[in-house]
Short mmCIF file of C-alpha atoms in Angstrom, two decimals:
data_model
loop_
_atom_site.label_atom_id
_atom_site.label_comp_id
_atom_site.label_asym_id
_atom_site.label_seq_id
_atom_site.Cartn_x
_atom_site.Cartn_y
_atom_site.Cartn_z
CA MET A 1 118.22 115.12 -69.79
CA SER A 2 120.73 112.28 -69.17
CA ASP A 3 120.00 109.06 -67.34
CA GLN A 4 123.76 108.21 -66.54
CA GLN A 5 124.92 109.60 -63.30
CA PRO A 6 128.30 110.97 -63.29
CA SER A 7 131.20 109.19 -61.02
CA SER A 8 132.83 111.04 -58.43
CA LYS A 9 136.33 109.72 -59.45
CA SER A 10 137.41 108.92 -62.98
CA LEU A 11 138.54 105.10 -63.88
CA PRO A 12 142.63 106.01 -63.74
CA THR A 13 142.33 107.60 -60.63
CA ARG A 14 140.48 104.12 -59.66
CA LEU A 15 143.19 102.08 -61.13
CA ARG A 16 146.11 103.99 -59.86
CA ASP A 17 144.31 103.52 -56.25
CA ALA A 18 143.92 99.98 -56.36
CA ALA A 19 147.44 99.22 -57.52
CA ALA A 20 148.92 101.69 -54.50
CA ALA A 21 146.76 99.30 -52.29
CA VAL A 22 147.94 96.01 -53.63
CA ARG A 23 151.76 97.28 -53.10
CA ARG A 24 151.01 98.35 -49.44
CA SER A 25 149.49 94.71 -48.77
CA ALA A 26 152.47 93.18 -50.12
CA ALA A 27 154.92 95.19 -48.38
CA ARG A 28 152.90 94.42 -45.19
CA ARG A 29 152.46 90.16 -45.86
CA PRO A 30 155.31 89.36 -48.34
CA VAL A 31 154.95 85.54 -48.06
CA PRO A 32 151.24 84.81 -48.85
CA TRP A 33 151.82 87.10 -52.20
CA ILE A 34 154.74 85.14 -53.47
CA ALA A 35 153.07 81.88 -53.05
CA GLY A 36 150.16 82.99 -54.71
CA GLY A 37 152.23 84.16 -57.62
CA LEU A 38 153.99 80.90 -58.06
CA ALA A 39 150.70 79.15 -58.09
CA GLY A 40 149.43 81.31 -60.74
CA VAL A 41 152.55 80.51 -62.62
CA LEU A 42 151.83 76.87 -62.58
CA VAL A 43 148.19 77.46 -63.28
CA LEU A 44 149.16 79.38 -66.35
CA GLY A 45 152.15 77.10 -67.43
CA SER A 46 149.51 74.09 -67.04
CA GLY A 47 147.00 75.79 -69.53
CA GLY A 48 149.79 76.98 -71.81
CA ALA A 49 150.59 73.28 -72.20
CA VAL A 50 147.29 72.16 -72.56
CA ALA A 51 146.73 74.54 -75.44
CA VAL A 52 149.59 73.70 -77.21
CA ALA A 53 149.00 69.90 -77.09
CA ALA A 54 145.56 70.56 -78.13
CA ALA A 55 146.65 72.75 -81.06
CA THR A 56 149.14 69.86 -82.14
CA MET A 57 147.15 66.97 -81.71
CA PRO A 58 145.79 65.67 -85.27
CA SER A 59 142.01 66.02 -85.13
CA ARG A 60 140.25 62.65 -85.13
CA PRO A 61 139.13 61.79 -88.37
CA ALA A 62 135.41 61.43 -88.73
CA ALA A 63 133.95 58.53 -89.20
CA ALA A 64 133.02 57.32 -92.78
CA PRO A 65 128.83 57.70 -93.31
CA THR A 66 127.07 54.45 -93.21
CA VAL A 67 124.83 54.22 -96.49
CA ASP A 68 121.40 52.93 -95.74
CA ALA A 69 120.58 50.80 -98.97
CA SER A 70 117.15 50.77 -98.19
CA ALA A 71 116.49 54.40 -98.38
CA SER A 72 118.19 54.90 -102.01
CA SER A 73 115.22 54.64 -103.93
CA ALA A 74 113.49 57.76 -101.88
CA PRO A 75 114.39 61.19 -103.65
CA ALA A 76 117.12 62.66 -101.90
CA THR A 77 116.46 66.16 -100.02
CA PRO A 78 118.16 68.74 -101.84
CA ARG A 79 120.96 70.26 -99.55
CA ALA A 80 124.14 72.34 -100.16
CA SER A 81 126.74 70.24 -101.49
CA ARG A 82 130.33 70.48 -100.51
CA THR A 83 133.29 68.35 -101.19
CA PRO A 84 134.53 66.10 -98.41
CA SER A 85 138.01 66.16 -97.72
CA ALA A 86 139.98 62.66 -97.95
CA THR A 87 140.62 60.67 -94.86
CA PRO A 88 144.02 60.55 -94.03
CA THR A 89 145.64 57.14 -93.73
CA PRO A 90 148.88 56.19 -92.15
CA ASP A 91 151.58 55.00 -94.56
CA ALA A 92 152.19 51.26 -94.82
CA ARG A 93 155.35 50.02 -93.93
CA ALA A 94 157.42 48.73 -97.04
CA VAL A 95 157.97 45.07 -96.90
CA PRO A 96 160.13 43.12 -99.63
CA ALA A 97 158.65 41.50 -102.18
CA ASP A 98 160.96 38.32 -101.44
CA PRO A 99 162.66 38.54 -98.14
CA ALA A 100 165.92 36.81 -98.18
CA GLY A 101 165.99 33.77 -95.91
CA PRO A 102 168.74 33.59 -93.32
CA SER A 103 172.64 32.80 -94.82
CA ALA A 104 173.66 29.63 -93.16
CA LEU A 105 176.85 30.35 -91.00
CA ARG A 106 180.18 29.22 -92.25
CA THR A 107 182.24 28.22 -89.34
CA CYS A 108 184.71 25.63 -90.64
CA THR A 109 188.31 26.16 -91.26
CA ILE A 110 191.13 24.49 -92.82
CA ASP A 111 193.51 26.86 -91.81
CA SER A 112 195.65 24.58 -89.63
CA ALA A 113 195.78 22.29 -92.96
CA ALA A 114 196.74 24.93 -95.20
CA SER A 115 199.45 26.24 -92.96
CA ALA A 116 201.49 22.79 -93.06
CA ALA A 117 205.18 23.46 -93.57
CA GLY A 118 204.81 20.63 -96.65
CA LEU A 119 202.85 23.23 -98.91
CA GLY A 120 205.70 25.51 -99.12
CA ASP A 121 204.68 28.89 -100.52
CA PHE A 122 200.98 27.94 -100.51
CA GLU A 123 198.28 29.09 -102.93
CA GLY A 124 194.73 27.68 -102.91
CA PHE A 125 191.09 28.63 -103.70
CA VAL A 126 188.02 26.90 -102.93
CA MET A 127 184.39 27.67 -104.08
CA ASP A 128 180.84 26.53 -104.07
CA ALA A 129 180.34 25.02 -107.56
CA ALA A 130 176.31 25.71 -107.51
CA THR A 131 176.42 29.31 -106.06
CA GLY A 132 179.65 30.41 -107.27
CA GLU A 133 180.56 31.75 -103.95
CA THR A 134 184.02 31.92 -102.67
CA LEU A 135 184.68 29.77 -99.52
CA PHE A 136 188.33 29.77 -99.16
CA SER A 137 191.55 31.99 -100.93
CA ARG A 138 194.92 32.09 -100.03
CA LYS A 139 196.91 34.20 -102.58
CA GLY A 140 193.83 32.34 -104.54
CA THR A 141 194.14 35.01 -107.61
CA GLU A 142 197.96 35.09 -108.02
CA ALA A 143 198.89 33.25 -110.97
CA ALA A 144 201.74 30.89 -110.84
CA GLN A 145 203.33 27.75 -112.06
CA THR A 146 200.43 25.00 -112.58
CA GLY A 147 202.48 21.80 -112.95
CA SER A 148 200.25 19.10 -114.83
CA VAL A 149 196.96 20.83 -113.90
CA MET A 150 197.82 22.69 -117.08
CA LYS A 151 196.59 19.62 -118.96
CA THR A 152 192.80 20.67 -117.79
CA LEU A 153 193.17 23.86 -119.61
CA THR A 154 194.95 22.16 -122.70
CA SER A 155 191.90 19.44 -122.81
CA ALA A 156 189.31 22.29 -122.49
CA THR A 157 191.13 24.01 -125.28
CA ALA A 158 191.22 21.36 -127.88
CA LEU A 159 187.52 20.45 -127.18
CA ALA A 160 186.50 24.11 -128.03
CA VAL A 161 189.03 24.40 -130.85
CA LEU A 162 189.08 20.77 -132.46
CA GLY A 163 185.80 19.05 -130.82
CA GLY A 164 185.68 15.83 -129.17
CA ASP A 165 185.23 14.00 -132.58
CA HIS A 166 188.30 15.62 -134.50
CA ARG A 167 190.83 13.03 -135.64
CA ILE A 168 194.47 13.78 -136.57
CA PRO A 169 195.58 12.85 -139.90
CA THR A 170 198.99 11.28 -140.99
CA THR A 171 199.15 11.02 -144.71
CA VAL A 172 201.41 9.97 -147.51
CA THR A 173 202.08 11.90 -150.53
CA LYS A 174 203.51 10.70 -153.96
CA GLU A 175 206.31 12.77 -155.50
CA ALA A 176 208.47 12.22 -158.62
CA ASP A 177 211.02 9.82 -159.40
CA GLY A 178 210.25 7.43 -156.97
CA THR A 179 210.01 9.65 -153.95
CA ILE A 180 207.29 9.60 -150.95
CA ALA A 181 206.68 11.71 -148.24
CA LEU A 182 205.42 10.65 -144.82
CA VAL A 183 203.67 13.78 -143.76
CA GLY A 184 202.95 14.57 -139.98
CA HIS A 185 200.05 16.69 -138.45
CA GLY A 186 200.64 15.90 -134.90
CA ASP A 187 199.76 12.71 -134.14
CA ALA A 188 202.35 11.41 -131.63
CA THR A 189 200.04 7.93 -131.32
CA LEU A 190 201.17 6.61 -134.87
CA SER A 191 202.94 3.35 -134.01
CA ALA A 192 205.44 1.06 -135.51
CA GLY A 193 203.60 -1.88 -134.34
CA ASN A 194 205.70 -3.08 -131.61
CA GLY A 195 203.51 -2.21 -128.66
CA THR A 196 202.14 1.19 -127.74
CA VAL A 197 200.65 3.01 -124.84
CA TYR A 198 197.87 4.22 -126.87
CA PRO A 199 195.29 1.48 -127.24
CA GLY A 200 193.63 1.70 -130.73
CA ALA A 201 196.52 3.79 -131.99
CA PRO A 202 197.18 4.06 -135.97
CA THR A 203 199.77 1.96 -137.29
CA LEU A 204 202.81 2.49 -140.19
CA ALA A 205 201.91 -0.79 -141.51
CA GLN A 206 198.41 0.29 -142.32
CA LEU A 207 200.03 3.28 -144.35
CA ALA A 208 202.73 0.88 -145.75
CA GLN A 209 199.86 -1.23 -147.22
CA GLN A 210 197.91 1.42 -148.68
CA VAL A 211 201.54 2.53 -150.42
CA LYS A 212 201.92 -0.91 -152.08
CA ALA A 213 198.40 -0.87 -153.18
CA ALA A 214 198.84 2.28 -155.07
CA LEU A 215 202.44 1.69 -156.23
CA GLY A 216 202.34 -1.68 -157.12
CA ASP A 217 205.45 -2.71 -158.29
CA ALA A 218 206.97 0.83 -158.67
CA PRO A 219 209.97 1.37 -156.80
CA VAL A 220 210.67 3.72 -153.89
CA THR A 221 213.75 5.39 -153.73
CA THR A 222 213.62 8.42 -151.39
CA ILE A 223 211.60 8.83 -148.44
CA VAL A 224 210.43 12.16 -146.95
CA ALA A 225 209.95 12.62 -143.34
CA ASP A 226 207.72 15.75 -143.39
CA ASP A 227 206.95 17.79 -140.02
CA SER A 228 206.43 21.38 -141.71
CA TYR A 229 202.83 21.31 -140.20
CA TRP A 230 204.04 23.79 -137.88
CA ASP A 231 207.75 24.92 -137.43
CA ASP A 232 210.15 22.64 -135.49
CA ALA A 233 212.32 25.62 -134.29
CA ASP A 234 210.59 25.50 -131.04
CA ALA A 235 210.21 22.07 -130.48
CA TRP A 236 211.97 21.97 -126.92
CA ASP A 237 211.22 24.69 -124.50
CA PRO A 238 214.44 26.65 -123.07
CA THR A 239 212.79 26.19 -119.36
CA TRP A 240 212.36 22.27 -119.57
CA PRO A 241 215.23 20.29 -117.92
CA GLU A 242 216.99 18.32 -120.17
CA THR A 243 216.31 15.44 -118.00
CA GLU A 244 212.65 15.33 -118.94
CA ARG A 245 213.80 13.85 -122.40
CA THR A 246 216.67 11.64 -121.37
CA ILE A 247 214.51 10.00 -118.81
CA GLY A 248 211.69 9.80 -120.67
CA TYR A 249 208.89 12.02 -119.74
CA GLN A 250 208.85 14.66 -122.49
CA PRO A 251 209.80 14.05 -126.39
CA ARG A 252 210.68 17.11 -128.94
CA VAL A 253 207.42 18.65 -129.77
CA THR A 254 207.42 17.90 -133.99
CA ALA A 255 204.29 17.25 -135.86
CA LEU A 256 205.87 14.23 -137.08
CA MET A 257 207.02 11.07 -134.78
CA VAL A 258 206.19 7.50 -133.97
CA ASP A 259 205.23 6.27 -130.41
CA GLY A 260 205.86 9.58 -128.85
CA ASP A 261 209.33 9.02 -129.60
CA ARG A 262 209.61 6.39 -126.91
CA ALA A 263 212.73 4.14 -127.27
CA ASN A 264 210.66 1.61 -125.66
CA PRO A 265 207.02 2.17 -127.43
CA ALA A 266 205.10 0.23 -124.76
CA ALA A 267 206.47 2.17 -121.79
CA ALA A 268 204.75 5.24 -120.63
CA THR A 269 208.33 6.48 -119.30
CA SER A 270 210.87 5.59 -121.73
CA PRO A 271 213.82 7.88 -123.11
CA ARG A 272 213.00 10.22 -126.01
CA SER A 273 215.88 10.77 -128.83
CA THR A 274 216.85 14.18 -130.20
CA ASP A 275 215.59 13.34 -133.61
CA PRO A 276 211.97 12.23 -133.50
CA VAL A 277 211.46 12.84 -137.27
CA GLY A 278 214.47 11.04 -138.45
CA ARG A 279 213.24 8.25 -136.18
CA ALA A 280 209.89 8.08 -137.66
CA GLY A 281 211.26 7.91 -141.20
CA ALA A 282 213.31 4.97 -140.35
CA ALA A 283 210.61 3.28 -139.02
CA PHE A 284 208.37 3.87 -141.96
CA ARG A 285 210.91 2.63 -144.38
CA THR A 286 211.20 -0.73 -142.18
CA ALA A 287 207.24 -0.95 -142.46
CA LEU A 288 207.21 -0.11 -146.09
CA ALA A 289 209.88 -2.94 -146.72
CA ALA A 290 208.03 -5.36 -144.96
CA ALA A 291 204.82 -4.64 -146.89
CA GLY A 292 206.71 -5.41 -149.99
CA VAL A 293 207.21 -2.18 -151.36
CA VAL A 294 210.10 -2.42 -154.39
CA GLY A 295 213.23 -0.59 -153.26
CA ALA A 296 212.03 0.47 -150.00
CA GLY A 297 214.41 -1.30 -147.99
CA ASN A 298 217.54 0.99 -149.10
CA ALA A 299 215.73 4.11 -149.68
CA GLN A 300 217.25 7.35 -148.34
CA VAL A 301 215.26 9.52 -145.84
CA VAL A 302 215.35 13.10 -145.77
CA HIS A 303 213.96 15.55 -143.52
CA ARG A 304 211.95 18.39 -145.43
CA ALA A 305 208.28 19.49 -146.58
CA THR A 306 206.57 17.52 -149.28
CA THR A 307 206.14 18.93 -152.67
CA SER A 308 203.09 17.20 -153.78
CA SER A 309 199.45 16.95 -152.71
CA ASP A 310 198.75 13.79 -154.35
CA THR A 311 197.88 11.57 -151.25
CA ILE A 312 197.90 7.81 -151.74
CA ALA A 313 197.75 6.73 -147.87
CA SER A 314 196.11 8.17 -144.80
CA VAL A 315 195.37 7.07 -141.12
CA SER A 316 193.83 8.88 -138.49
CA SER A 317 194.31 9.15 -134.74
CA GLN A 318 191.49 8.13 -132.13
CA PRO A 319 189.03 11.09 -131.45
CA VAL A 320 190.07 13.94 -129.46
CA SER A 321 187.96 12.84 -126.86
CA THR A 322 189.80 9.42 -126.38
CA LEU A 323 193.33 10.97 -126.60
CA ILE A 324 192.04 13.17 -123.65
CA GLY A 325 190.82 10.00 -121.87
CA GLN A 326 194.51 8.62 -122.44
CA MET A 327 196.29 11.76 -121.48
CA ILE A 328 194.74 13.01 -118.12
CA PRO A 329 194.31 9.76 -116.01
CA ASN A 330 198.47 9.19 -116.12
CA SER A 331 199.40 12.78 -117.10
CA ASP A 332 200.91 12.16 -120.65
CA ASN A 333 202.89 15.09 -121.55
CA THR A 334 203.35 14.06 -125.11
CA LEU A 335 199.69 14.06 -125.72
CA ALA A 336 199.36 17.28 -124.17
CA GLU A 337 201.89 18.78 -126.21
CA MET A 338 200.24 17.76 -129.47
CA LEU A 339 197.02 18.78 -128.79
CA ALA A 340 197.95 22.33 -127.54
CA ARG A 341 200.24 22.42 -131.00
CA VAL A 342 197.36 21.06 -133.13
CA SER A 343 194.83 23.43 -131.52
CA SER A 344 196.88 26.40 -132.34
CA ARG A 345 197.34 25.16 -136.11
CA GLU A 346 193.83 24.53 -136.60
CA SER A 347 192.65 27.77 -134.94
CA GLY A 348 194.97 29.54 -137.48
CA ALA A 349 197.44 30.43 -135.02
CA GLY A 350 200.58 28.70 -136.61
CA GLY A 351 201.14 25.99 -134.12
CA SER A 352 204.15 27.82 -132.32
CA ALA A 353 204.74 27.65 -128.77
CA ALA A 354 204.37 31.37 -128.56
CA SER A 355 200.93 31.17 -130.10
CA LEU A 356 199.47 29.35 -127.12
CA THR A 357 198.63 31.88 -124.66
CA GLY A 358 196.33 34.01 -127.17
CA VAL A 359 195.03 30.29 -128.43
CA TYR A 360 193.87 29.26 -124.78
CA GLN A 361 192.73 32.79 -123.99
CA ARG A 362 190.38 32.80 -126.75
CA ALA A 363 189.17 29.16 -126.26
CA LEU A 364 188.83 29.60 -122.48
CA ALA A 365 186.77 32.58 -122.75
CA GLY A 366 184.06 30.34 -124.60
CA TYR A 367 183.22 28.63 -121.33
CA GLY A 368 182.47 31.90 -119.95
CA LEU A 369 185.49 32.70 -117.88
CA ASP A 370 187.79 35.66 -117.85
CA PRO A 371 191.40 34.57 -119.03
CA ALA A 372 193.04 37.82 -118.62
CA GLY A 373 196.53 37.21 -117.31
CA ILE A 374 197.36 33.61 -117.99
CA VAL A 375 200.56 32.77 -119.47
CA ILE A 376 201.00 29.53 -121.27
CA ARG A 377 204.38 28.40 -122.26
CA ASP A 378 203.42 24.94 -122.87
CA GLY A 379 200.50 22.42 -123.13
CA SER A 380 201.87 20.06 -120.32
CA GLY A 381 202.40 22.48 -117.72
CA GLU A 382 206.32 21.34 -117.71
CA SER A 383 207.20 24.70 -117.68
CA ALA A 384 207.72 26.93 -114.23
CA SER A 385 207.10 30.13 -116.33
CA ASN A 386 203.29 29.00 -117.15
CA ALA A 387 201.54 31.44 -114.92
CA VAL A 388 197.61 30.60 -114.27
CA SER A 389 195.71 31.15 -110.75
CA PRO A 390 194.24 28.58 -108.65
CA ALA A 391 190.83 30.95 -108.90
CA PHE A 392 191.12 30.37 -112.53
CA VAL A 393 191.47 26.64 -112.38
CA ALA A 394 188.22 26.54 -109.78
CA HIS A 395 186.10 28.41 -112.13
CA LEU A 396 187.07 26.09 -114.80
CA MET A 397 186.20 23.09 -112.88
CA VAL A 398 182.66 24.52 -112.35
CA GLN A 399 182.28 23.99 -115.92
CA VAL A 400 183.85 20.73 -116.01
CA ALA A 401 182.02 19.19 -113.43
CA ALA A 402 179.02 19.97 -115.20
CA GLY A 403 179.86 18.87 -118.18
CA ALA A 404 179.32 22.14 -120.23
CA LYS A 405 180.18 22.47 -123.77
CA GLY A 406 181.66 18.88 -124.03
CA LEU A 407 183.70 19.18 -120.88
CA GLY A 408 182.00 16.02 -119.56
CA VAL A 409 184.96 13.95 -121.42
CA LEU A 410 187.33 15.81 -118.85
CA ALA A 411 185.36 15.18 -115.91
CA GLU A 412 185.18 11.69 -116.75
CA SER A 413 189.14 11.53 -117.19
CA LEU A 414 190.07 13.22 -113.86
CA PRO A 415 191.75 10.88 -111.84
CA VAL A 416 189.58 9.93 -108.53
CA ALA A 417 191.24 9.99 -105.10
CA GLY A 418 192.36 6.34 -104.06
CA VAL A 419 190.73 4.97 -106.78
CA SER A 420 192.17 5.90 -110.23
CA GLY A 421 194.97 7.47 -112.40
CA THR A 422 197.72 9.53 -110.63
CA LEU A 423 195.74 9.59 -107.27
CA SER A 424 195.19 5.66 -107.12
CA SER A 425 197.58 5.29 -104.29
CA ARG A 426 197.05 8.69 -102.48
CA PHE A 427 194.75 9.97 -99.80
CA THR A 428 195.62 7.30 -96.99
CA GLY A 429 195.42 7.23 -93.28
CA ALA A 430 193.11 10.15 -91.83
CA ASN A 431 192.90 11.58 -95.44
CA ALA A 432 191.22 8.53 -96.50
CA VAL A 433 187.81 10.04 -95.71
CA ALA A 434 187.96 11.66 -99.09
CA ARG A 435 188.47 8.62 -101.18
CA GLY A 436 186.15 8.33 -104.14
CA LYS A 437 185.10 12.03 -103.69
CA VAL A 438 187.93 13.89 -105.05
CA HIS A 439 188.15 14.16 -108.62
CA ALA A 440 191.46 16.03 -109.57
CA LYS A 441 194.21 16.42 -111.95
CA THR A 442 197.68 16.19 -110.24
CA GLY A 443 200.92 18.27 -111.19
CA TRP A 444 204.41 18.06 -110.48
CA ILE A 445 207.75 19.71 -111.64
CA ASP A 446 210.80 20.65 -109.81
CA SER A 447 209.70 23.60 -107.98
CA ALA A 448 205.90 22.55 -107.58
CA ASN A 449 203.02 20.28 -106.92
CA THR A 450 199.77 21.10 -107.25
CA LEU A 451 195.97 19.56 -107.36
CA GLY A 452 192.91 21.06 -109.04
CA GLY A 453 189.44 19.49 -109.60
CA TYR A 454 186.27 19.20 -107.88
CA ILE A 455 184.82 17.49 -104.69
CA ASP A 456 181.59 16.05 -103.59
CA ALA A 457 182.00 17.06 -100.10
CA ALA A 458 180.67 15.24 -97.03
CA ASP A 459 177.52 17.37 -96.75
CA GLY A 460 176.63 17.17 -100.27
CA THR A 461 177.91 20.19 -101.45
CA ARG A 462 180.07 19.97 -104.80
CA LEU A 463 183.16 22.45 -104.19
CA THR A 464 185.86 23.13 -107.17
CA PHE A 465 189.55 23.84 -105.96
CA ALA A 466 192.99 24.38 -106.90
CA PHE A 467 195.87 23.93 -104.58
CA TYR A 468 199.42 24.86 -105.33
CA ALA A 469 202.30 23.64 -103.15
CA ILE A 470 205.47 25.68 -104.45
CA GLY A 471 209.06 25.29 -103.46
CA SER A 472 208.58 22.23 -101.10
CA SER A 473 209.82 18.88 -101.87
CA ARG A 474 207.36 16.18 -103.37
CA ALA A 475 207.88 13.78 -100.26
CA ALA A 476 206.49 16.53 -98.16
CA ALA A 477 204.19 18.19 -100.52
CA LEU A 478 201.57 15.00 -101.39
CA PRO A 479 200.63 14.48 -97.87
CA ALA A 480 200.25 18.15 -97.21
CA LEU A 481 198.18 18.28 -100.34
CA ASP A 482 196.15 15.41 -99.29
CA ALA A 483 195.54 16.73 -96.08
CA VAL A 484 194.05 20.00 -97.04
CA THR A 485 191.91 18.71 -99.50
CA ALA A 486 190.57 16.05 -97.23
CA ALA A 487 189.71 19.11 -94.71
CA THR A 488 187.94 20.88 -97.49
CA TYR A 489 185.92 17.81 -98.25
CA SER A 490 185.07 17.61 -94.32
CA CYS A 491 184.14 21.31 -94.20
CA GLY A 492 181.86 21.21 -97.22
CA GLY A 493 179.58 24.03 -97.69
CA SER A 494 180.50 25.24 -94.21
CA LEU A 495 184.03 26.29 -95.30
CA THR A 496 185.19 29.60 -94.36
CA SER A 497 188.56 31.59 -94.78
CA SER A 498 189.13 32.45 -91.57
#
């Protein structure tokens, strides 16, 4: 028989009865049932939140076991081995290997000085020579006329192509039948001996004495004046005002001349002729006669290339480094044109004015500069058609100030504000604060006044710069250029463009 007692009602029947009782109770007392239901929801919700949190919280890593070194000699009790899981470690925050230090805040401005009416259509560029950082630029990358600031590019080109030790020769060759030739190679300092603006220049008398020694009593009936070292068809640039020659700033650019073709060889500014080659031939005839060369006083002078390579006399200029030192301080146009043409000729470009852009670009690229876009019409900066940006000049001046690749010769030759050269009488009044601290080449043509070089600023920063005042009068431009340069000196490394 079975021990289980049968129930009087089945389980489904009992559940239905209980549910009916709950409904009857809720109908009689609804409020307690509603409150109880809400409480239940809250309890269940809290429990769910706790469960979710527990499920999502990372488990605390177990502490690494401590090894007791004193028990290591006892044989370990064999136990089932298991591979321990690696203890997770948080990712370390990345730290720069060499965190950059704070940059100095640049707050000094030259905007007021750079907006002076005297600057005309102003272009300017300033950079920190040590860091290469651009501190100021106003149309700084726009190529424009340079004036005589061009002579800094000419010097750098000559030093790159010729070298500071190069000397420019003038020779005499002997042809047949009493003919000798005076052959020029671009030395405009060759002197007739009646004074010179080029101390140490070679003279016609030195050549004449060598000719006398070579010829003895043989007569001279013809003197050839040979300037064929480069073609003189472009001896005068059509963009140069003719007054530059008649007043005495610029000669016709020929490979043979004497005393820079000056009417007064001892005066830097002296009228020049229309025939420097013929003038040189005539002066040589006088020197030959004075040296006792038979027949020289009555010899005819002809202009052509020599037919002989038999050299009987030769003199040489001062080294290129010395010529740069004579050219830059007082802005000698004659030497600038000669150095430009000789650089072209010696580099294999022929010596023409048309070749200069390419010659300069190749030479200046050797200093680590990018000369793309520069236009060189002449070596002196006389032409308004020259085009070089202030930024390019400032970058060149970084190399000049550092004396890179022989450019120390140029750095030493730059005029100094209030001290030397074409800056000796400038930087007065409030601008005198920068006297002795600005080393720069001046520039002046009818349409522009310019200044480019380097500044040892008030805070010790070395700055390089170029400022162009285009279209304003010289009387207005010079003090305005001095003022913006002095303001740059005062700002130093704190200079900013805005």
